[in-house]
Structure formats: structure tokens, C-alpha cells
Coordinates of C-alpha atoms in Angstrom, one line a residue:
X920 CA -21.6 -2.0 35.9
X921 CA -22.4 -3.5 32.4
X922 CA -26.0 -3.2 31.3
X923 CA -27.9 -5.7 29.1
X924 CA -27.6 -3.3 26.1
X925 CA -23.8 -3.4 26.5
X926 CA -23.8 -7.1 26.2
X927 CA -25.4 -6.7 22.8
X928 CA -22.3 -5.0 21.6
X929 CA -20.4 -8.3 22.2
X930 CA -23.1 -10.8 21.4
X931 CA -24.2 -9.5 18.0
X932 CA -20.7 -9.3 16.5
X933 CA -19.9 -12.8 17.9
X934 CA -23.0 -14.1 16.1
X935 CA -21.7 -12.5 12.9
X936 CA -18.3 -14.2 13.4
X937 CA -20.0 -17.6 14.0
X938 CA -22.2 -17.2 10.9
X939 CA -19.3 -16.0 8.6
X940 CA -16.1 -17.5 10.1
X941 CA -14.1 -17.3 6.8
X942 CA -12.2 -14.4 5.4
X943 CA -11.3 -12.7 2.1
X944 CA -8.0 -11.6 0.6
X945 CA -8.2 -8.0 1.9
X946 CA -8.1 -9.4 5.5
X947 CA -5.1 -11.7 4.8
X948 CA -2.1 -9.7 5.7
X949 CA -2.8 -9.3 9.4
X950 CA -4.3 -12.8 9.7
X951 CA -1.4 -14.5 8.1
X952 CA 1.1 -12.4 10.1
X953 CA -0.7 -13.4 13.3
X954 CA -0.6 -17.0 12.3
X955 CA 3.2 -16.8 11.6
X956 CA 3.9 -15.2 14.9
X957 CA 1.9 -17.8 16.8
X958 CA 3.5 -20.6 14.8
X959 CA 7.1 -19.6 14.3
X960 CA 7.6 -17.0 17.0
X961 CA 10.2 -14.2 16.7
X962 CA 13.7 -15.5 16.1
X963 CA 16.6 -13.7 17.8
X964 CA 19.4 -15.2 15.7
X965 CA 19.7 -16.0 11.9
X966 CA 16.7 -13.6 11.8
X967 CA 16.6 -12.9 8.1
X968 CA 17.0 -16.5 7.1
X969 CA 14.4 -17.8 9.5
X970 CA 11.8 -15.1 8.8
X971 CA 12.2 -15.2 5.0
X972 CA 11.9 -19.0 5.0
X973 CA 8.8 -19.2 7.2
X974 CA 6.9 -16.0 7.2
X975 CA 4.2 -15.6 4.5
X976 CA 4.8 -11.9 3.8
X977 CA 8.2 -12.6 2.1
X978 CA 6.3 -14.8 -0.4
X979 CA 3.2 -12.6 -0.7
X980 CA 4.3 -9.1 0.3
X981 CA 1.2 -7.3 -1.1
X982 CA 1.2 -3.9 -3.0
X983 CA 2.5 -2.0 0.1
X984 CA 4.0 -3.1 3.3
X985 CA 1.7 -3.2 6.3
X986 CA 2.5 -2.9 10.0
X987 CA 3.0 -5.9 12.2
X988 CA 2.2 -4.0 15.4
X989 CA -1.5 -5.1 15.4
X990 CA -0.6 -8.7 14.6
X991 CA 2.0 -8.8 17.4
X992 CA -0.5 -7.5 19.9
X993 CA -3.2 -9.8 18.6
X994 CA -1.0 -12.9 18.7
X995 CA 0.2 -12.0 22.2
X996 CA -3.3 -11.8 23.6
X997 CA -4.6 -14.8 21.7
X998 CA -1.7 -17.2 22.5
X999 CA -2.9 -18.4 25.9
X1000 CA -6.4 -18.8 24.6
X1001 CA -5.1 -20.8 21.6
X1002 CA -3.0 -23.0 23.9
X1003 CA -6.1 -23.7 25.9
X1004 CA -8.6 -24.4 23.1
X1005 CA -6.3 -25.9 20.5
X1006 CA -4.7 -24.5 17.4
X1007 CA -7.5 -25.8 15.2
X1008 CA -9.6 -23.0 16.7
X1009 CA -6.9 -20.3 16.4
X1010 CA -8.4 -18.3 13.5
X1011 CA -11.8 -18.0 15.4
X1012 CA -10.0 -17.0 18.6
X1013 CA -7.8 -14.4 16.9
X1014 CA -10.8 -12.8 15.2
X1015 CA -12.9 -13.0 18.4
X1016 CA -10.1 -11.2 20.4
X1017 CA -10.1 -8.4 17.8
X1018 CA -13.9 -8.2 17.9
X1019 CA -13.9 -8.1 21.7
X1020 CA -11.4 -5.3 21.7
X1021 CA -13.5 -3.2 19.3
X1022 CA -16.7 -4.1 21.3
X1023 CA -15.0 -2.9 24.5
X1024 CA -14.2 0.4 22.7
X1025 CA -17.9 0.7 21.6
X1026 CA -19.0 0.1 25.2
X1027 CA -16.8 2.9 26.3
X1028 CA -18.2 5.1 23.6
X1029 CA -21.8 4.2 24.7
X1030 CA -21.0 5.1 28.3
X1031 CA -19.6 8.5 27.1
X1032 CA -22.9 9.0 25.2
X1033 CA -24.8 8.3 28.4
X1034 CA -22.8 10.8 30.4
X1035 CA -23.1 13.5 27.7
X1036 CA -26.7 13.0 26.5
X1037 CA -28.4 10.8 29.1
X1038 CA -29.4 7.1 29.4
X1039 CA -32.2 7.1 26.8
X1040 CA -29.8 8.4 24.1
X1041 CA -27.2 5.7 25.1
X1042 CA -29.8 3.0 24.8
X1043 CA -30.9 4.2 21.4
X1044 CA -27.3 4.3 20.3
X1045 CA -26.8 0.7 21.2
X1046 CA -29.9 -0.6 19.4
X1047 CA -29.2 1.5 16.4
X1048 CA -25.6 0.3 16.3
X1049 CA -26.3 -3.4 16.6
X1050 CA -29.1 -3.2 14.0
X1051 CA -26.6 -2.0 11.4
X1052 CA -24.7 -4.4 9.3
X1053 CA -21.3 -3.4 8.0
X1054 CA -19.5 -2.3 11.1
X1055 CA -20.8 -5.2 13.1
X1056 CA -19.9 -7.6 10.4
X1057 CA -16.4 -6.3 10.1
X1058 CA -15.7 -5.8 13.8
X1059 CA -13.7 -9.0 14.1
X1060 CA -12.1 -8.8 10.6
X1061 CA -8.3 -8.3 10.5
X1062 CA -8.3 -5.3 8.2
X1063 CA -5.9 -2.4 9.1
X1064 CA -9.1 -0.3 9.4
X1065 CA -10.4 -2.4 12.2
X1066 CA -7.3 -2.1 14.2
X1067 CA -7.6 1.6 13.9
X1068 CA -11.4 1.6 14.5
X1069 CA -11.2 0.8 18.2
X1070 CA -8.7 3.7 18.7
X1071 CA -10.8 6.2 16.8
X1072 CA -13.9 5.1 18.7
X1073 CA -12.1 5.6 22.0
X1074 CA -10.9 9.0 20.8
X1075 CA -14.5 10.0 19.9
X1076 CA -15.7 8.8 23.3
X1077 CA -13.0 10.9 25.1
X1078 CA -14.1 14.0 23.1
X1079 CA -17.7 13.9 24.3
X1080 CA -18.7 16.3 27.1
X1081 CA -17.8 15.2 30.7
X1082 CA -19.3 16.2 34.0
X1083 CA -15.8 16.7 35.5
X1084 CA -13.9 19.5 33.7
X1085 CA -10.5 18.2 34.7
X1086 CA -11.3 14.7 33.5
X1087 CA -12.7 16.2 30.2
X1088 CA -9.5 18.1 29.6
X1089 CA -7.3 15.0 30.2
X1090 CA -9.6 13.0 27.9
X1091 CA -9.2 15.5 25.1
X1092 CA -5.4 15.1 25.3
X1093 CA -5.8 11.4 25.3
X1094 CA -8.1 11.6 22.2
X1095 CA -5.4 13.5 20.3
X1096 CA -2.8 11.0 21.3
X1097 CA -4.9 8.0 20.2
X1098 CA -5.6 9.6 16.8
X1099 CA -1.9 10.3 16.3
X1100 CA -1.1 6.7 17.1
X1101 CA -3.9 5.3 14.9
X1102 CA -2.6 7.6 12.0
X1103 CA 1.1 6.8 12.3
X1104 CA 0.8 3.1 12.9
X1105 CA -2.4 1.8 11.2
X1106 CA -4.1 4.2 8.7
X1107 CA -2.4 7.3 7.4
X1108 CA -5.6 8.8 6.0
X1109 CA -6.7 9.4 9.6
X1110 CA -4.4 12.4 9.6
X1111 CA -7.5 14.2 8.1
X1112 CA -9.6 13.2 11.1
X1113 CA -6.8 14.2 13.4
X1114 CA -6.4 17.6 11.8
X1115 CA -10.2 18.2 11.9
X1116 CA -10.4 17.2 15.6
X1117 CA -7.4 19.3 16.5
X1118 CA -8.6 22.4 14.7
X1119 CA -12.1 22.0 16.4
X1120 CA -10.5 21.8 19.8
X1121 CA -8.2 24.8 19.1
X1122 CA -10.9 27.0 17.7
X1123 CA -13.2 26.4 20.6
X1124 CA -10.5 26.9 23.2
X1125 CA -10.7 23.4 24.5
X1126 CA -6.9 22.8 24.0
X1127 CA -4.2 25.3 23.5
X1128 CA -1.9 25.3 20.5
X1129 CA 1.3 24.6 22.6
X1130 CA -0.6 21.8 24.5
X1131 CA -1.7 20.4 21.2
X1132 CA 1.8 20.4 19.8
X1133 CA 3.2 18.7 22.9
X1134 CA 0.6 15.9 22.8
X1135 CA 1.1 15.4 19.1
X1136 CA 4.9 15.3 19.3
X1137 CA 4.9 12.9 22.3
X1138 CA 2.4 10.5 20.7
X1139 CA 4.0 10.7 17.3
X1140 CA 7.4 9.9 18.7
X1141 CA 6.0 7.0 20.7
X1142 CA 4.3 5.7 17.6
X1143 CA 7.4 5.8 15.5
X1144 CA 9.5 4.3 18.4
X1145 CA 7.1 1.3 18.3
X1146 CA 6.3 0.9 14.6
X1147 CA 9.7 1.5 13.0
X1148 CA 11.7 -1.1 15.1
X1149 CA 8.9 -3.7 15.0
X1150 CA 8.3 -3.4 11.3
X1151 CA 11.9 -3.1 10.3
X1152 CA 12.5 -6.3 12.2
X1153 CA 9.7 -8.3 10.5
X1154 CA 10.3 -6.8 7.0
X1155 CA 14.1 -7.0 7.5
X1156 CA 14.7 -3.5 6.1
X1157 CA 14.3 0.0 7.6
X1158 CA 10.6 0.8 7.3
X1159 CA 7.8 2.9 8.4
X1160 CA 4.8 1.2 6.7
X1161 CA 2.3 4.0 6.8
X1162 CA 4.7 6.4 5.2
X1163 CA 5.3 3.9 2.4
X1164 CA 1.5 3.3 2.1
X1165 CA 0.8 7.1 2.0
X1166 CA 3.4 7.6 -0.7
X1167 CA 2.0 4.7 -2.8
X1168 CA -1.6 5.6 -2.4
X1169 CA -1.7 9.4 -2.1
X1170 CA 1.4 10.7 -3.8
X1171 CA 1.6 8.2 -6.6
X1172 CA -2.1 7.8 -6.8
X1173 CA -1.7 4.0 -7.2
X1174 CA -4.8 3.2 -5.2
X1175 CA -6.9 4.2 -8.3
X1176 CA -5.7 0.9 -9.8
X1177 CA -8.3 -0.7 -7.6
X1178 CA -11.1 1.4 -9.1
X1179 CA -12.5 4.9 -8.7
X1180 CA -15.8 6.3 -7.5
X1181 CA -17.5 9.7 -7.9
X1182 CA -16.7 12.4 -5.3
X1183 CA -20.2 12.0 -3.7
X1184 CA -19.9 8.2 -3.2
X1185 CA -19.5 8.3 0.6
X1186 CA -22.5 10.5 1.2
X1187 CA -24.9 9.1 -1.4
X1188 CA -24.0 5.4 -1.2
X1189 CA -21.7 4.4 1.6
X1190 CA -23.3 6.3 4.5
X1191 CA -26.9 5.2 3.8
X1192 CA -25.7 1.6 3.8
X1193 CA -23.6 2.0 6.9
X1194 CA -26.3 3.6 9.0
X1195 CA -28.9 1.4 7.3
X1196 CA -31.9 2.9 9.1
X1197 CA -33.2 5.7 6.9
X1198 CA -34.6 7.5 9.9
X1199 CA -31.1 8.2 11.1
X1200 CA -30.7 11.1 8.8
X1201 CA -33.7 13.2 10.0
X1202 CA -32.8 12.2 13.5
X1203 CA -29.3 13.6 13.0
X1204 CA -30.9 16.8 11.6
X1205 CA -33.2 17.1 14.6
X1206 CA -30.3 16.7 17.1
X1207 CA -28.1 19.1 15.2
X1208 CA -30.6 21.9 15.1
X1209 CA -32.4 21.5 18.3
X1210 CA -31.2 24.3 20.7
X1211 CA -30.7 22.0 23.7
X1212 CA -28.3 19.6 21.9
X1213 CA -27.0 21.6 18.9
X1214 CA -23.6 22.7 20.2
X1215 CA -22.7 19.3 21.7
X1216 CA -23.8 17.4 18.5
X1217 CA -21.8 19.8 16.4
X1218 CA -18.7 18.9 18.3
X1219 CA -19.6 15.2 17.8
X1220 CA -20.3 15.5 14.0
X1221 CA -17.9 18.1 12.6
X1222 CA -14.7 16.0 12.8
X1223 CA -16.3 13.0 11.1
X1224 CA -18.1 15.0 8.4
X1225 CA -15.0 16.9 7.7
X1226 CA -13.0 13.7 7.4
X1227 CA -15.5 12.2 5.0
X1228 CA -15.7 15.4 2.9
X1229 CA -12.0 15.9 2.5
X1230 CA -11.3 12.2 2.1
X1231 CA -13.8 12.2 -0.8
X1232 CA -11.1 13.9 -2.9
X1233 CA -9.3 10.5 -3.0
X1234 CA -10.6 8.8 -6.2
X1235 CA -10.4 5.3 -4.8
X1236 CA -13.2 4.8 -2.3
X1237 CA -14.3 1.9 -0.2
X1238 CA -17.1 1.8 2.4
X1239 CA -14.8 0.5 5.1
X1240 CA -12.6 3.6 4.8
X1241 CA -15.1 5.6 6.7
X1242 CA -16.2 3.2 9.4
X1243 CA -14.7 5.5 11.9
X1244 CA -17.5 8.0 11.4
X1245 CA -20.3 5.5 12.1
X1246 CA -20.3 5.6 16.0
X1247 CA -20.5 9.5 16.2
X1248 CA -23.1 9.7 13.4
X1249 CA -25.2 7.0 15.1
X1250 CA -24.8 8.8 18.4
X1251 CA -26.3 12.0 16.9
X1252 CA -29.2 10.0 15.5
X1253 CA -29.6 8.4 19.0
X1254 CA -29.8 11.9 20.5
X1255 CA -32.6 12.7 18.1
X1256 CA -34.4 9.5 18.9
X1257 CA -34.3 10.2 22.6
X1258 CA -36.0 13.6 22.0
X1259 CA -39.2 11.6 21.2
X1260 CA -38.9 8.7 23.6
X1261 CA -38.2 11.0 26.6
X1262 CA -41.5 12.8 25.8
X1263 CA -43.5 9.6 25.4
X1264 CA -46.2 10.5 27.9
X1265 CA -46.5 14.2 26.9
X1266 CA -48.3 13.7 23.6
X1267 CA -49.7 11.0 21.3
X1268 CA -47.5 12.3 18.6
X1269 CA -44.4 11.6 20.6
X1270 CA -45.7 8.2 21.5
X1271 CA -46.4 7.4 17.8
X1272 CA -43.0 8.7 16.8
X1273 CA -41.3 6.5 19.4
X1274 CA -43.2 3.4 18.2
X1275 CA -42.2 4.2 14.6
X1276 CA -38.6 4.5 15.6
X1277 CA -38.8 1.2 17.4
X1278 CA -40.3 -0.5 14.4
X1279 CA -37.6 1.0 12.2
X1280 CA -34.9 -0.6 14.4
X1281 CA -36.6 -4.0 14.2
X1282 CA -36.8 -3.6 10.4
X1283 CA -33.2 -2.6 10.2
X1284 CA -32.2 -5.6 12.4
X1285 CA -34.2 -7.9 10.1
X1286 CA -32.5 -6.4 7.0
X1287 CA -29.1 -6.7 8.8
X1288 CA -29.7 -10.4 9.6
X1289 CA -30.7 -11.1 5.9
X1290 CA -27.5 -9.3 4.8
X1291 CA -25.5 -11.5 7.2
X1292 CA -27.0 -14.7 5.9
X1293 CA -26.3 -13.7 2.3
X1294 CA -22.8 -12.5 3.0
X1295 CA -22.0 -15.7 4.8
X1296 CA -22.5 -17.5 1.4
X1297 CA -19.7 -15.5 -0.3
X1298 CA -16.7 -17.6 1.0
X1299 CA -16.5 -20.6 -1.3
X1300 CA -12.7 -21.0 -0.6
X1301 CA -13.3 -21.4 3.1
X1302 CA -16.2 -23.8 2.5
X1303 CA -14.1 -25.8 0.0
X1304 CA -11.2 -26.2 2.6
X1305 CA -13.6 -27.3 5.3
X1306 CA -15.2 -29.9 3.0
X1307 CA -11.8 -31.2 1.8
X1308 CA -10.7 -31.8 5.4
X1309 CA -13.9 -33.7 6.0
X1310 CA -13.3 -35.8 2.9
X1311 CA -9.7 -36.7 3.7
X1312 CA -10.4 -37.3 7.4
X1313 CA -12.6 -40.3 6.4
X1314 CA -10.0 -42.0 4.2
X1315 CA -8.4 -44.9 6.1
X1316 CA -5.7 -45.8 3.7
X1317 CA -4.4 -42.3 3.0
X1318 CA -0.7 -41.4 3.2
X1319 CA 0.5 -39.1 6.0
X1320 CA 0.6 -36.1 3.6
X1321 CA -1.7 -35.2 0.8
X1322 CA -0.7 -32.5 -1.7
X1323 CA -3.4 -30.0 -2.7
X1324 CA -3.3 -27.2 -5.3
X1325 CA -5.6 -24.2 -4.6
X1326 CA -6.4 -21.7 -7.3
X1327 CA -6.8 -18.0 -7.0
X1328 CA -10.5 -17.9 -6.2
X1329 CA -9.9 -20.4 -3.3
X1330 CA -7.1 -18.3 -1.9
X1331 CA -9.1 -15.1 -2.2
X1332 CA -12.3 -16.4 -0.5
X1333 CA -11.3 -18.3 2.5
X1334 CA -8.0 -20.2 2.3
X1335 CA -5.7 -18.9 5.1
X1336 CA -2.6 -20.2 6.8
X1337 CA -4.8 -21.2 9.7
X1338 CA -6.8 -23.3 7.3
X1339 CA -3.7 -24.7 5.7
X1340 CA -2.2 -25.5 9.1
X1341 CA -5.0 -26.7 11.4
X1342 CA -2.8 -28.1 14.2
X1343 CA 0.1 -25.6 14.4
X1344 CA 3.8 -26.5 14.2
X1345 CA 3.2 -30.0 15.7
X1346 CA 0.4 -32.0 14.2
X1347 CA -1.8 -33.6 16.8
X1348 CA -4.3 -35.4 14.6
X1349 CA -4.2 -38.8 13.0
X1350 CA -5.7 -37.4 9.8
X1351 CA -3.3 -36.8 6.9
X1352 CA -1.6 -33.4 6.7
X1353 CA -2.7 -31.3 3.7
X1354 CA 0.2 -29.6 2.0
X1355 CA -1.1 -26.7 -0.1
X1356 CA 0.3 -25.2 -3.3
X1357 CA -0.8 -21.7 -4.5
X1358 CA 1.1 -21.4 -7.7
X1359 CA -0.3 -18.7 -10.0
X1360 CA 2.3 -18.7 -12.8
X1361 CA 0.6 -19.5 -16.1
X1362 CA 3.7 -21.3 -17.5
X1363 CA 3.7 -23.8 -14.6
X1364 CA 0.0 -24.4 -14.9
X1365 CA 0.5 -25.5 -18.5
X1366 CA 2.9 -28.3 -17.6
X1367 CA 1.3 -31.8 -17.2
X1368 CA 4.0 -32.8 -14.7
X1369 CA 3.0 -29.8 -12.5
X1370 CA -0.4 -31.3 -12.0
X1371 CA 0.8 -34.9 -11.5
X1372 CA 2.3 -34.0 -8.0
X1373 CA -1.1 -33.3 -6.5
X1374 CA -3.7 -35.6 -4.9
X1375 CA -6.4 -33.0 -4.9
X1376 CA -7.1 -29.7 -6.5
X1377 CA -9.5 -26.9 -5.8
X1378 CA -10.4 -25.2 -9.0
X1379 CA -12.9 -22.6 -10.2
X1380 CA -12.4 -23.8 -13.8
X1381 CA -11.8 -27.6 -14.0
X1382 CA -10.9 -27.4 -17.7
X1383 CA -7.5 -25.9 -16.7
X1384 CA -6.5 -29.1 -14.9
X1385 CA -4.3 -31.4 -16.9
X1386 CA -4.5 -35.2 -16.4
X1387 CA -7.2 -37.6 -15.3
X1388 CA -9.3 -36.4 -12.4
X1389 CA -12.4 -37.4 -10.5
X1390 CA -14.7 -34.5 -9.5
X1391 CA -15.8 -35.5 -6.0
X1392 CA -17.6 -32.4 -5.0
X1393 CA -18.7 -28.9 -6.0
X1394 CA -18.9 -25.8 -3.8
X1395 CA -21.5 -23.3 -4.6
X1396 CA -21.7 -19.6 -3.4
X1397 CA -24.1 -16.8 -3.5
X1398 CA -25.1 -15.5 -7.0
X1399 CA -28.0 -13.2 -6.4
X1400 CA -31.7 -13.7 -5.4
X1401 CA -33.9 -16.1 -7.4
X1402 CA -37.6 -16.4 -7.6
X1403 CA -38.8 -19.9 -8.5
X1404 CA -42.3 -20.7 -9.6
X1405 CA -44.0 -24.1 -9.2
X1406 CA -42.3 -26.6 -11.5
X1407 CA -39.3 -24.4 -12.2
X1408 CA -35.9 -25.9 -11.6
X1409 CA -33.3 -24.1 -9.6
X1410 CA -30.2 -22.9 -11.5
X1411 CA -28.0 -24.3 -8.7
X1412 CA -29.0 -27.9 -9.4
X1413 CA -28.2 -27.8 -13.1
X1414 CA -25.0 -29.6 -14.0
X1415 CA -22.7 -29.2 -17.0
X1416 CA -21.0 -32.1 -18.6
X1417 CA -17.6 -30.8 -17.4
X1418 CA -18.8 -30.9 -13.8
X1419 CA -20.1 -34.4 -14.0
X1420 CA -23.7 -35.2 -13.3
X1421 CA -22.9 -37.2 -10.2
X1422 CA -20.6 -34.7 -8.6
X1423 CA -22.1 -33.9 -5.2
X1424 CA -22.9 -30.4 -4.1
X1425 CA -21.2 -30.0 -0.7
X1426 CA -21.2 -27.5 2.1
X1427 CA -23.3 -24.4 2.1
X1428 CA -24.7 -25.1 -1.4
X1429 CA -26.1 -28.4 -0.1
X1430 CA -27.6 -26.7 2.9
X1431 CA -29.3 -24.0 0.9
X1432 CA -30.6 -26.6 -1.6
X1433 CA -32.1 -28.6 1.3
X1434 CA -33.7 -25.6 2.8
X1435 CA -35.1 -24.6 -0.6
X1436 CA -36.5 -28.0 -1.3
X1437 CA -38.1 -28.1 2.2
X1438 CA -39.7 -24.7 1.8
X1439 CA -41.1 -25.5 -1.6
X1440 CA -43.0 -28.4 -0.2
X1441 CA -45.0 -26.0 1.9
X1442 CA -45.3 -23.1 -0.6
X1443 CA -46.6 -25.2 -3.5
X1444 CA -43.3 -24.9 -5.3
X1445 CA -42.6 -21.2 -4.7
X1446 CA -39.2 -20.0 -3.5
X1447 CA -37.6 -16.6 -3.0
X1448 CA -34.1 -16.9 -1.7
X1449 CA -30.4 -17.0 -2.6
X1450 CA -29.4 -18.4 -5.9
X1451 CA -26.3 -20.6 -5.5
X1452 CA -24.0 -21.2 -8.4
X1453 CA -20.9 -23.5 -8.8
X1454 CA -17.7 -21.8 -7.8
X1455 CA -15.1 -24.3 -6.8
X1456 CA -14.6 -28.0 -7.9
X1457 CA -13.0 -30.4 -5.5
X1458 CA -11.1 -32.9 -7.7
X1459 CA -9.1 -36.0 -6.9
X1460 CA -6.4 -37.3 -9.2
X1461 CA -7.0 -40.8 -10.6
X1462 CA -3.7 -42.6 -10.3
X1463 CA -2.9 -45.6 -12.5
X1464 CA -3.5 -48.0 -9.6
X1465 CA -6.9 -46.3 -8.7
X1466 CA -10.2 -47.6 -9.8
X1467 CA -11.8 -45.0 -12.1
X1468 CA -15.1 -43.7 -10.8
X1469 CA -18.2 -43.0 -12.8
X1470 CA -17.6 -39.3 -13.1
X1471 CA -14.0 -39.1 -14.2
X1472 CA -13.1 -35.8 -15.8
X1473 CA -10.3 -36.1 -18.4
X1474 CA -8.7 -32.8 -19.3
X1475 CA -7.0 -32.4 -22.7
X1476 CA -3.2 -32.3 -22.5

């Protein structure tokens, strides 16, 4: 039976999704692929022609090919929900389905913690987990890492001690199978975690070598039998995506093109931010060295710490690459916390330590909430699309189609195929259909006739737009924290001549400005909060038969 604490593992990620519904470019492949499967289906004849003419990955293939397996499963589960709620809610539904899958995996892990370490440890694990930020924020985001995250979390749950020895043995085999699948299909670097886990089981006599080989071979063959046909179909060439990705990133070292970090980055920067609560580290130490829990916690931690240590050799590092280690590390911290709370009545020191831990969780949750609110302000592209739809929906004499150019920043911070195509393959709204162009070629952008085809443009730099345009709105996004004294003007309300003094701030920028102005009325002019700066300009072309507005921006040709 599900406990209240288990419900938090669904509710908190859902709140994160509601607060930050837009996406960024690193999430785009799986999201666009899911859109295309939902919209165009999977053709059985003229396959190459139909896929290449409709599917986004033929136009924007990315640096390395990615698997469609996760997108196919996500589209299949989401399709009846999308049909029920309407395609305009499809992006939210798709992300919610992925988030719920990962939340279910976390619930399974929490129950495994309860069986291995007791109910107090399981409850501490839940509250420590939901008071963190990064994993909860990313739980519903369509990164390859988050498709693998649920599988690695299940594997970690299956490796925890069980009361039934037969069940424990079967679970260990299943854990290896899940890690093999996650490695072969979604993230090849998980081979490190797989090797560390397999070696630990082998050394401790928990699985025999032959048994390990058989499980590995069976799962690997199953993974290839799924990934290779599916991805060869969608990419229209023989392909095992994770092999191609491994060759590109590890063998060629091309991932370094996206930046490099020092070898200690994961331990000194990423892990403290992922765990968030600074007391997690001494709690892990307590659980690791306390005689009653030491051996079990070692088995919990060794694979994750080995994975992080070895993976630190790779120069290019990102915090999301080690998300898989967060549930086990948090579980070790929860075991340490339960040491104090289970002795609450035995000594005032234990009572005081438990209170301090509880307060630290509340402080972490407050910090996580603040990080969520600030992070939600980092999607100006999504905000701009939402505002443009609102603007065009109110135009009564508009044609059935309006042509829109979106620049690179817009595409990278929220414009998705779901946003471009609100109502699926068959429009069901009386509002005009927005047809988007995402041209990036400099030669095209320098041609006046290129710009003349558009009714609206979404631009970070309005000076690049050629022709006569009316700036009808500005989208602001997060640009740090500002401290305003009485009488001091906010940077976000300042206008430049190019932007037009009357151009309205729309969306989240307008919301933050209203909140700031209200707060300053009650704080005698003081304000400490997010600084919002102009990011995207919503511009409407002034045709010859249009009446020029007061804030027309004429770009030199």
C-alpha cells in the first residue's frame, strides 16, 4: 500500500513540471521524436520518403544519432492520454508520463530501502530526495539520461538486501539485466556502473561468473534485438546509436568540444549541488562506518562511487551525467539520519540531532523551491511562443496561416514541435495556424526578400531583421539576482531606442515586474529578487497596407 511519503515522489516532480513546462535544446531529440511518432505514425510503405519528409531528425540530426526506443515507448503510453485531453496538452502529458515512470522507480527504490534498513530510513530517504532540486527538476525531462535513470534506480533497488534469499538472488540477476539494457540502449557510459556492480557481486559471491555471463549475454542480445531494428528503421540506415555515440564521445574525444572540467568536478561541485543538504555527507560517513550498517551501505555505495571516480577521467562533464548515483547516496545519508531519529527518546543529544536534521531538510526544501522559481525564468523561447499564440488568437481579421521566423535563442529555450503544432495533424482551432521557420544560414538572413515572407519574427537581436517592423512585445528572462534600494530603478524596465519605449514587456517578465512593484510598496522601496533582462523581441511586419504604429522599428537594409 502506498504511503503519504510515496505520494511526494509524484507530487513534487509534478509541481516542478507545472512551474517549468518548457524545455531546452538538450531535451529536444526525444521530445521531437515523440511528437513525430504521435503526429505522423510509423509508415509501412514508402518509408524513407515519408520519414525523411516529415520527421525532424532528418533536418536536425544532432551531433550523434540517438535511439528512438524511449520515444516509441513514451508515445505509445501517452497516445491515449493525448487523445483524451487534446493535442494542445501533448507536451505536458508526454513529460508527465516520463516523470511518473521515474517516480514509480523511485517508489520501488524507497520500498527496497525500507526492507533493507527499516521504515525510518525509508522516510528519511523520501524527504531528503524531494528536498533536492536537480533530479526532481529533471525527472520529467526527455534527456537520454532520464530514460536510463529509472532503469538504474530499479537496478539499485534490486541490489539492496532482501529478507527472502531466493528473491534477493533473482533480483540481482534482474539488476544486471537492467543495467545492460540501459547501457546498450540509452547511455553507453553506464558500462562503468555495470562493470562495478558486476565485479562487486562477483567478489562477494553474490553471483557466479557463469551466471553473470549468461545474464549479460541474454540482456545484451535482447537490447540489440530491440535497438538496432527500431533505430535502423527510423534513421533509415543500419545503426546501433549507443555504439556510434561511444565512438564519437569516447574514442574520438569529441565531447570535449562542449567544454571540459577538472577531474574532481563531480566530487567537489556536482555532488554537493545534487545532494543539496550539506549534512548528507557526514550522514553518509556515519552509515558507512557504523558497524551495524557498514557492510550493507558499502554494497550500496561502491558501484556509484566507482562509477563517478572512473567517469571523472572523461574531460567533458555535466551534472546530469551522474544522476544515477543520487538515489543510492541519498539512501546512505538516510540510514545515517535514522540512526539519530530511532534513538530520539534515549538522549537529548539524539533529540537535538534529529531536530537539526529536520530543520536542514526544511532549509533544503526552501532552497530547492527558490532554485525552481529561478530556473523557471530561463525559458524565454517557450514564453515567447506562448505570448505569440495569445496575440494572434485575438486578431479577428487574420489569415488562416501566419508565417513566423524563430531565431536560435528561441529554438534553444522552448520552441518545440509541440509548440509549433498545437493541434496535431488536424487543426481544431479557429485561430490562425502559425507556420515556423528556423533558418540559421547567415547568407539567407542577409537577404531582404527572406524577411518579407514573415508576418512575425522572434529575435534576440532586432537589428538583424531587415525591413519595417513593429516591436509588439519583449520577453525577459532571468539574469541574476538584483538588490534595489529605495528610488533605484530596476534594470529590467529600462528600454533602449532599438526596442521601442512603448514595447510591452510580456509573459514572465511582466509577472516578475508586477510582483517586484507590489513588494516594493510594502518594503519602502527595497527589493531582493530575480533581475529580468530582455531576451526575445516579438516583432510584427508592417505591410504597405498596414497603419504604422507609434513604435515602428526600421532596420537598415
